[in-house]
XYZ file of C-alpha atoms in Angstrom:
610
model
C -20.529 9.153 22.787
C -18.098 6.471 21.677
C -19.577 4.234 18.685
C -19.669 0.596 18.587
C -16.568 0.066 16.749
C -14.727 2.388 18.876
C -15.909 0.364 21.745
C -14.547 -2.833 20.167
C -11.246 -1.669 19.178
C -10.530 -0.314 23.009
C -11.654 -3.882 24.056
C -9.473 -5.907 21.570
C -6.435 -3.554 22.830
C -7.333 -4.303 26.208
C -7.014 -8.184 25.401
C -3.699 -7.844 23.939
C -2.280 -5.847 26.468
C -3.428 -8.106 29.275
C -2.168 -11.152 27.116
C 1.396 -9.237 27.174
C 0.996 -8.651 30.993
C 0.653 -12.178 31.646
C 3.616 -13.150 29.740
C 6.038 -10.575 31.599
C 4.416 -11.668 34.809
C 5.568 -15.119 34.029
C 9.026 -14.030 33.317
C 8.900 -11.996 36.471
C 7.970 -15.389 38.339
C 11.058 -16.922 36.753
C 13.190 -14.191 37.750
C 11.914 -13.941 41.499
C 12.314 -17.958 41.710
C 15.805 -17.619 40.270
C 16.839 -14.087 41.521
C 19.701 -15.251 44.192
C 21.782 -16.228 41.111
C 21.509 -12.561 39.417
C 24.370 -9.790 40.344
C 23.543 -6.000 39.319
C 24.853 -2.619 39.467
C 24.686 -0.875 42.885
C 22.270 1.991 43.123
C 23.736 5.462 42.347
C 24.606 7.784 44.786
C 21.619 9.750 45.725
C 23.497 13.351 45.728
C 23.233 15.013 42.475
C 24.833 18.709 42.158
C 23.774 20.919 39.604
C 26.438 22.134 37.243
C 27.801 18.304 36.086
C 29.407 15.470 37.723
C 31.723 16.941 39.893
C 30.387 16.916 43.573
C 32.781 19.402 44.961
C 30.563 22.010 44.877
C 27.918 20.558 47.109
C 29.165 17.797 48.688
C 31.414 17.100 51.580
C 32.734 13.729 52.055
C 34.631 12.597 55.501
C 36.407 9.785 56.864
C 36.445 10.296 60.465
C 34.929 12.910 63.126
C 37.659 15.380 62.878
C 36.973 15.977 59.132
C 33.524 16.071 59.973
C 34.215 18.852 62.775
C 36.225 20.690 60.350
C 33.105 20.515 57.699
C 30.533 21.881 60.193
C 32.938 24.467 61.324
C 33.806 25.854 57.823
C 29.981 25.844 56.717
C 28.965 27.747 60.127
C 31.490 30.233 59.384
C 30.126 30.734 55.867
C 26.591 30.521 57.343
C 25.999 27.875 54.570
C 22.920 25.584 55.010
C 24.031 21.928 55.482
C 22.207 18.579 55.186
C 23.437 15.021 55.770
C 22.924 12.038 53.162
C 23.626 8.744 53.060
C 25.307 5.905 50.672
C 22.054 4.115 49.541
C 18.993 5.738 50.655
C 17.296 8.562 51.436
C 14.190 9.751 52.349
C 11.135 10.069 50.032
C 10.485 13.872 51.405
C 12.741 16.260 51.115
C 14.375 15.934 54.223
C 18.082 16.001 52.886
C 17.697 19.187 50.328
C 19.251 21.989 51.713
C 17.525 25.522 50.926
C 18.606 27.144 47.505
C 22.083 26.423 45.492
C 24.194 27.564 48.264
C 23.846 24.841 50.874
C 26.224 21.889 50.997
C 25.202 18.273 51.679
C 27.494 16.165 54.161
C 27.976 12.712 53.268
C 28.223 9.996 55.579
C 29.673 7.220 53.042
C 32.798 6.911 54.391
C 31.921 7.466 57.988
C 31.468 3.533 57.786
C 33.773 1.895 60.573
C 32.844 -0.382 63.299
C 34.730 1.044 66.177
C 34.387 -1.332 69.089
C 32.143 -4.093 70.089
C 32.282 -4.879 74.000
C 30.968 -8.821 74.186
C 30.906 -8.584 77.620
C 28.716 -5.389 78.009
C 26.601 -6.361 74.707
C 27.283 -3.335 72.883
C 28.520 -1.938 69.562
C 29.775 1.473 68.624
C 29.877 2.406 64.894
C 30.027 5.655 63.000
C 26.702 6.836 61.583
C 27.524 5.572 58.281
C 27.672 2.285 58.752
C 24.654 0.440 57.014
C 22.299 -2.154 58.572
C 23.794 -4.997 56.831
C 27.309 -4.172 58.556
C 25.635 -3.648 61.882
C 24.067 -7.167 61.584
C 27.208 -8.717 60.151
C 29.535 -7.575 62.521
C 27.529 -8.223 65.753
C 26.652 -11.944 64.395
C 30.549 -12.097 64.236
C 30.669 -11.530 67.931
C 27.731 -14.165 68.637
C 25.613 -11.136 69.347
C 22.641 -9.590 67.667
C 20.587 -6.250 67.081
C 17.249 -7.718 68.153
C 15.050 -5.457 65.905
C 15.424 -3.565 62.686
C 13.807 -2.531 59.270
C 13.966 -4.783 56.639
C 16.142 -3.311 53.887
C 19.960 -3.645 54.364
C 20.747 -0.174 52.480
C 19.797 2.035 55.648
C 22.499 3.701 57.592
C 22.525 3.883 61.162
C 22.331 7.635 61.154
C 19.585 7.581 58.740
C 17.417 5.204 60.696
C 17.656 7.520 63.965
C 16.952 10.563 61.816
C 13.651 9.145 60.596
C 12.560 6.841 63.481
C 13.046 3.697 61.126
C 11.713 0.305 62.606
C 10.976 -3.443 61.999
C 7.953 -5.040 63.874
C 7.500 -6.317 67.502
C 5.510 -5.366 70.447
C 7.923 -7.102 72.802
C 10.678 -5.351 74.712
C 11.517 -1.942 74.010
C 9.637 -2.439 70.667
C 11.072 -2.352 66.910
C 12.544 1.078 66.548
C 16.159 1.306 66.097
C 16.866 4.300 68.263
C 15.144 2.850 71.025
C 18.339 0.485 71.421
C 20.781 3.616 71.421
C 22.380 4.043 74.591
C 24.746 6.702 73.581
C 25.597 9.040 70.745
C 28.035 11.979 69.302
C 26.564 14.700 67.326
C 28.321 17.592 65.859
C 26.400 20.579 65.763
C 27.343 24.482 64.722
C 28.761 26.723 67.454
C 30.280 30.098 67.976
C 33.676 31.358 67.328
C 34.463 30.682 71.090
C 33.914 26.776 70.335
C 35.526 26.824 67.144
C 32.238 26.988 65.039
C 31.515 23.644 65.653
C 30.521 21.509 68.891
C 30.730 17.870 69.689
C 28.046 16.659 72.284
C 28.194 13.159 73.959
C 24.846 12.275 74.738
C 23.528 9.052 76.685
C 20.652 7.578 78.443
C 19.386 9.808 81.143
C 20.840 13.107 79.498
C 18.259 15.875 79.067
C 18.629 16.072 75.469
C 18.830 12.603 74.465
C 15.549 11.927 73.748
C 15.411 14.783 71.207
C 18.319 13.463 69.659
C 17.312 9.670 69.410
C 14.684 10.948 66.072
C 15.945 14.366 64.952
C 15.183 14.762 61.455
C 18.871 15.807 60.899
C 17.938 19.267 62.250
C 20.290 19.161 65.494
C 23.515 18.712 63.689
C 25.421 15.377 62.456
C 25.256 12.288 64.420
C 28.989 10.855 64.143
C 28.883 7.816 66.471
C 26.402 5.460 68.070
C 26.589 2.828 70.510
C 23.719 0.329 70.468
C 22.788 -2.504 73.136
C 22.531 -6.151 71.623
C 21.372 -9.280 72.678
C 23.124 -12.808 72.431
C 22.640 -14.401 68.949
C 19.584 -16.200 68.482
C 17.589 -17.972 65.673
C 14.104 -17.129 64.618
C 11.253 -19.365 63.513
C 9.192 -18.108 60.530
C 5.879 -19.220 59.061
C 3.652 -17.568 56.496
C 0.102 -18.379 56.595
C -2.853 -16.882 54.352
C -6.131 -16.426 55.940
C -9.291 -14.713 54.826
C -9.452 -10.853 56.274
C -12.901 -11.310 58.092
C -11.385 -10.912 61.506
C -8.113 -8.946 61.023
C -9.223 -6.067 62.921
C -9.613 -8.114 66.133
C -6.364 -10.178 65.519
C -4.294 -7.206 64.500
C -5.357 -4.897 67.260
C -5.722 -7.619 70.052
C -3.870 -10.861 69.825
C -1.417 -11.505 66.913
C 1.259 -9.047 68.062
C 1.422 -10.103 71.617
C 1.485 -13.605 70.690
C 4.354 -13.578 68.350
C 7.467 -11.355 68.822
C 8.494 -10.552 65.350
C 4.957 -10.877 63.877
C 3.658 -8.361 60.889
C 0.817 -8.895 58.309
C 0.895 -8.391 54.560
C -3.136 -7.414 53.462
C -4.452 -7.812 50.189
C -7.833 -6.023 50.871
C -9.084 -6.738 47.151
C -8.611 -10.042 47.518
C -10.008 -10.105 51.182
C -6.868 -12.070 52.153
C -4.147 -11.443 54.937
C -0.733 -12.953 55.026
C 0.305 -13.606 58.647
C 3.959 -13.896 59.635
C 4.262 -16.052 62.608
C 7.902 -15.263 63.732
C 9.274 -15.892 66.960
C 13.062 -16.761 68.615
C 14.030 -20.184 69.346
C 17.145 -20.955 71.507
C 20.154 -22.007 69.155
C 20.513 -24.902 71.758
C 16.928 -26.053 70.945
C 17.413 -25.508 67.293
C 18.355 -28.140 64.736
C 22.186 -27.545 63.759
C 20.970 -28.146 60.468
C 18.585 -25.449 60.533
C 20.089 -22.374 58.522
C 17.417 -20.589 57.022
C 17.699 -17.089 55.029
C 15.627 -14.233 54.118
C 16.283 -12.921 50.760
C 12.917 -10.724 49.976
C 12.314 -10.909 46.213
C 11.464 -7.381 46.370
C 15.067 -6.511 47.155
C 16.799 -8.769 44.539
C 18.371 -7.890 41.420
C 16.083 -7.224 38.627
C 16.788 -7.119 35.128
C 16.177 -3.722 33.658
C 14.135 -5.139 30.631
C 11.871 -6.809 32.976
C 11.103 -3.576 35.068
C 10.442 -1.632 31.851
C 7.981 -4.477 30.585
C 6.276 -4.245 34.332
C 5.966 -0.697 34.448
C 4.874 -0.370 30.670
C 2.077 -2.704 31.399
C 0.852 -0.918 34.387
C 0.833 2.190 32.687
C -1.138 0.778 29.900
C -3.788 -0.527 32.453
C -3.960 2.950 33.760
C -4.186 4.587 30.501
C -7.149 2.045 29.319
C -8.817 1.971 33.048
C -8.214 -1.592 32.970
C -9.246 -2.370 36.665
C -9.893 -6.107 35.426
C -6.264 -6.479 34.351
C -4.827 -4.888 37.404
C -6.865 -7.458 39.560
C -5.644 -10.437 37.323
C -1.995 -9.073 37.649
C -2.175 -8.372 41.207
C -3.519 -12.334 41.674
C -0.543 -13.687 39.856
C 1.888 -11.504 41.498
C 0.685 -12.408 44.941
C 0.539 -16.172 43.745
C 4.363 -15.900 42.678
C 5.330 -14.066 46.081
C 3.756 -16.993 47.994
C 4.874 -19.758 45.718
C 8.857 -18.833 46.482
C 7.851 -18.544 50.195
C 8.524 -14.557 50.265
C 12.072 -15.261 49.705
C 12.995 -17.761 52.465
C 15.026 -20.579 52.122
C 15.797 -23.393 54.653
C 19.389 -23.643 53.689
C 20.126 -20.342 51.593
C 19.289 -22.056 48.327
C 15.937 -24.061 48.673
C 12.748 -23.796 50.217
C 11.629 -27.400 51.514
C 8.873 -26.121 53.682
C 7.703 -24.226 57.035
C 8.857 -23.320 59.544
C 12.007 -21.588 58.182
C 14.623 -21.536 61.255
C 17.782 -19.390 60.814
C 19.968 -17.237 62.570
C 18.737 -13.686 63.550
C 21.572 -11.899 61.142
C 20.208 -14.294 58.268
C 16.525 -13.506 58.666
C 15.987 -9.873 59.943
C 16.769 -8.062 56.837
C 17.836 -8.244 53.291
C 18.908 -6.333 50.199
C 21.186 -8.582 47.929
C 20.415 -6.055 44.806
C 23.351 -4.331 46.827
C 25.692 -7.178 45.961
C 26.918 -6.037 42.634
C 29.359 -5.448 40.044
C 28.777 -3.162 36.970
C 26.984 -4.640 34.204
C 25.690 -1.377 32.459
C 22.642 -1.235 34.311
C 21.124 -4.525 32.944
C 20.191 -5.477 36.356
C 19.563 -3.168 38.995
C 17.434 -2.851 42.458
C 13.770 -2.505 41.187
C 13.110 1.523 42.228
C 16.912 2.423 40.530
C 15.926 5.769 39.100
C 18.500 5.210 36.106
C 16.135 2.855 34.370
C 12.537 3.180 33.395
C 11.210 0.728 36.602
C 8.929 1.396 39.319
C 7.914 5.003 40.153
C 5.477 5.272 43.395
C 4.022 6.854 46.146
C 4.384 5.600 49.603
C 1.720 6.150 52.241
C 2.638 5.065 55.818
C 1.250 6.081 59.311
C 1.060 4.448 62.602
C -2.523 4.257 64.406
C -3.038 3.292 68.084
C -3.995 -0.291 68.633
C -7.076 1.155 70.385
C -8.354 2.417 66.769
C -6.795 0.001 64.184
C -10.153 -2.223 64.225
C -12.000 0.866 63.425
C -9.743 1.759 60.662
C -9.385 -1.685 59.097
C -13.225 -1.890 58.863
C -13.416 1.542 56.860
C -11.217 0.232 54.465
C -13.150 -2.994 54.237
C -16.334 -0.701 53.846
C -14.344 1.063 50.888
C -13.649 -2.217 49.406
C -17.256 -3.484 49.747
C -18.080 -0.420 47.714
C -15.293 -0.682 45.136
C -14.314 -4.275 45.074
C -11.313 -3.671 42.528
C -10.030 -0.310 43.918
C -6.960 -1.748 45.713
C -5.771 -4.049 43.477
C -3.131 -2.125 42.550
C -1.676 -2.197 45.996
C -1.172 -5.861 45.448
C 1.382 -5.062 42.525
C 3.771 -3.598 45.526
C 3.028 -6.482 47.946
C -0.266 -5.154 49.504
C -0.327 -3.276 52.572
C 2.423 -4.070 55.002
C 1.267 -4.065 58.847
C 4.205 -3.567 61.119
C 4.207 -3.359 65.051
C 5.759 -0.415 66.808
C 5.708 0.633 70.418
C 5.597 3.804 72.384
C 9.032 5.414 72.471
C 10.632 7.919 74.594
C 12.075 9.877 71.946
C 10.350 13.253 71.576
C 9.679 12.487 67.586
C 9.216 8.870 68.083
C 5.967 6.799 68.415
C 3.594 8.044 71.070
C 1.827 4.866 71.580
C 1.656 1.097 70.939
C 0.405 1.111 67.208
C 0.445 -0.513 63.633
C 2.324 1.167 61.323
C 0.444 0.673 57.815
C 2.840 0.941 54.717
C 0.997 1.450 51.401
C 2.812 1.502 48.309
C 1.068 2.274 44.950
C 1.281 3.586 41.384
C 2.411 7.098 40.589
C 2.378 8.592 37.125
C 5.536 10.453 35.419
C 2.893 13.028 34.694
C 1.960 14.940 37.738
C -1.212 15.834 36.066
C -2.165 12.487 35.235
C -4.692 10.810 37.794
C -4.490 7.135 38.544
C -7.142 4.450 38.849
C -9.307 4.709 42.051
C -7.665 8.035 42.708
C -10.352 8.617 45.485
C -9.997 5.636 47.025
C -6.445 5.903 48.115
C -6.704 9.648 48.578
C -9.512 8.821 51.169
C -7.485 6.012 53.023
C -4.560 8.666 53.495
C -7.049 11.043 54.906
C -8.746 8.195 57.138
C -5.466 7.172 58.730
C -4.024 10.636 59.154
C -7.069 12.708 60.110
C -9.853 10.525 61.366
C -7.836 8.107 63.405
C -4.780 10.963 64.005
C -1.773 8.679 62.414
C 1.415 9.727 62.953
C 3.135 10.004 59.396
C 6.643 7.886 59.012
C 8.935 10.641 58.890
C 11.003 9.344 55.923
C 7.922 8.428 53.804
C 4.631 10.060 52.799
C 3.252 13.072 50.448
C 2.886 16.539 52.036
C -0.710 15.859 52.987
C 0.453 13.193 55.601
C 2.231 15.871 57.396
C -0.536 18.353 57.918
C -0.751 19.072 61.666
C 1.498 16.087 62.300
C 3.810 17.861 65.026
C 0.733 18.770 67.162
C 0.236 14.980 67.694
C 3.727 14.793 69.616
C 3.307 15.425 73.409
C 6.914 16.857 73.745
C 7.199 18.805 70.214
C 7.862 21.805 71.800
C 10.636 20.306 73.893
C 12.273 19.216 70.792
C 11.874 22.831 69.252
C 13.595 24.412 72.348
C 16.823 21.758 72.028
C 16.532 22.624 68.328
C 17.099 26.084 68.832
C 19.922 25.332 71.555
C 21.739 23.131 69.001
C 21.618 25.285 65.875
C 20.560 28.713 66.702
C 20.993 29.877 63.151
C 18.990 27.092 61.854
C 21.951 26.146 59.231
C 20.624 22.252 59.521
C 17.068 23.419 58.926
C 15.267 23.930 55.497
C 11.806 25.114 54.683
C 10.909 21.529 54.483
C 11.584 20.839 58.048
C 10.336 24.286 59.049
C 7.136 23.398 57.930
C 6.835 19.537 59.035
C 7.763 21.037 62.623
C 4.806 23.743 62.635
C 7.513 26.384 62.195
C 6.702 27.645 58.772
C 3.488 27.857 56.620
C 3.886 26.186 52.896
C 3.285 22.392 53.556
C 0.338 22.625 51.368
C 0.764 23.783 48.270
C -2.335 24.934 46.114
C -2.497 24.973 42.403
C -4.028 23.250 39.715
C -4.027 19.610 40.164
C -2.149 19.883 43.330
C -4.275 16.714 44.806
C -3.325 14.227 42.332
C 0.184 14.457 43.865
C -0.814 15.004 47.658
C 0.311 18.414 47.613
C -2.892 19.613 48.899
C -6.227 18.114 49.838
C -8.576 19.496 47.259
C -11.270 22.111 48.059
C -12.222 22.654 44.437
C -12.266 20.991 41.381
C -9.191 22.542 39.731
C -7.251 20.910 42.446
C -7.843 17.562 40.595
C -8.139 16.923 36.888
C -11.281 18.333 35.773
C -10.529 18.001 31.960
C -10.013 14.313 32.610
C -13.424 14.121 34.722
C -11.609 13.854 38.175
C -13.614 16.507 40.399
C -13.405 17.263 43.935
C -15.877 15.345 46.178
C -16.318 13.982 49.618
C -15.147 10.630 50.689
C -17.650 7.691 50.178
C -17.067 6.288 53.940
C -15.183 9.324 55.637
C -17.528 11.980 54.790
C -15.099 14.736 55.948
C -12.533 13.599 53.351
C -12.181 15.697 50.081
C -10.723 13.728 47.235
C -10.566 13.483 43.489
C -13.318 11.319 42.221
C -13.849 10.171 38.467
C -17.225 11.243 37.686
C -19.564 10.629 34.780
C -21.047 13.519 32.577
C -24.546 12.540 34.053
C -22.951 12.635 37.734
C -21.270 15.916 37.461
C -23.067 18.758 39.787
C -22.515 22.715 40.160
C -22.530 24.797 43.194
C -25.076 27.528 43.259
C -26.196 29.886 45.936
C -24.151 27.706 48.241
C -25.541 24.213 47.457
C -24.423 21.702 45.007
C -27.045 20.908 42.141
C -27.240 17.892 39.656
C -27.094 18.837 36.147
C -28.227 17.109 32.869
C -28.633 18.296 29.342
C -31.882 19.684 30.379
C -30.426 21.786 33.083
C -30.301 21.862 36.814
C -32.918 19.646 38.425
C -32.704 19.087 41.967
C -30.616 19.446 45.043
C -27.683 17.024 45.286
C -28.037 14.694 48.648
C -24.593 13.929 48.362
C -22.739 16.945 49.399
């Protein structure tokens, strides 16, 4: 039992750290207000080889398709495992990791040319390493536009197709980039008669096309892609904040149908939701002076010292169990973002009021932290691993529109039980809700849905639980298992992929095509085999495994019993098994198949909570 003096000391320390956090958050507010004038160092190359800085022992770079064919052929002859990586970004799961130390990584860094723009046909053909930023800018030069896209410039065309990346829309073909692909070229392993590498040209209507549109990289290397475009247009954006009491009805029924590029940012602990009212307007009807720009603060250059301070503040709040401090910091953060209009400006410099109207290429995505010169890592993209900055988990899954309201209601029930539990999400801009539509891609979305993207604190120590560990785990299991949510292929922890492949109606067809394209499974790995249901091992059972999402806990050792976190049923979804922090008086023991409460006197009664 802590003494009165010990308790007073902890409270004093909390106040000091909370005051410190206010100062740094104020500095952070100043940075995101002025961030457009800061330059930074670009993200480092994501490929790291064992044995030093010489990448030649594990990396193959190609500047054209002929070199790519040669690389695949040589690795096929040597029966080497292969994976493909991009310049700026790679998936959170292990999609780009070849098995063992002998595999090779094929980089598309220099496969970055725009090959052809056909203005009359409204198409563009690019190499697979072209970034979203390049794609957007080049189409705009031809007075054309990619109608829907993710929000981050640094993604590549090949990467977006590999993981099914998307923006937000229920209109047209929906917001997934692969649904606007009309032709692609893919290089796969082959036998000696074909020179150990084969190029296939697939287009709309071909039997294998819908397998290749979202392939997880297991069919080969996509070399070229042709996308269907539209005439350039302008968009009008207004953010409004409302109480979340009607979110379930509005999100599932009306909002996405009413506005073409609608999305929502949900702050459950604040009981607030930010609606993005976002529609296209014709160029002729829009004012010539309307030249709005989207420069989202989370994708801007940030001083390394600010990132360090923010991380230290959150680590302190976590270590002290300072839930009040997190909620206050969260409120300051969301207020700051609202103050700067989430990075929108009416003329590229100043925000003067809503609506903000601008050309599609200036509004649909951002990422100015990629504009950079070397500056000794003084300023970086916020997630740059070379500095002590953001470190987080991302849980992202899509839930069919028919079940969205019930899912939202379940989250609201959890918040009513633990009002401060989700304050931490607001430090990472809340829960982003984006609309997606059913896709013909075999591993694409199976129905019209909302994608819930949840980012939250992750300890650098895998055995350290976080504040309200149980609530976040329960949300993950509610979304993925209770409502059969489809995990985003490029995000998530192991848990989200358990049984995922069974939710895809044409999964077996995809597996057949995978076998045809790569019979030796050279582009496969243990990870891809596991998420495709071809191999066991997705769940890794060991002490503390549930803390990192490597397993769903089935016993206390899977949590952190030495820190008071034990495996318990969920608070709303009783089938969930989560790591819950319990007090000594709340601990219980399993005896003869039943749970019993325990206190200093001994076993006293059967626990009704299990």
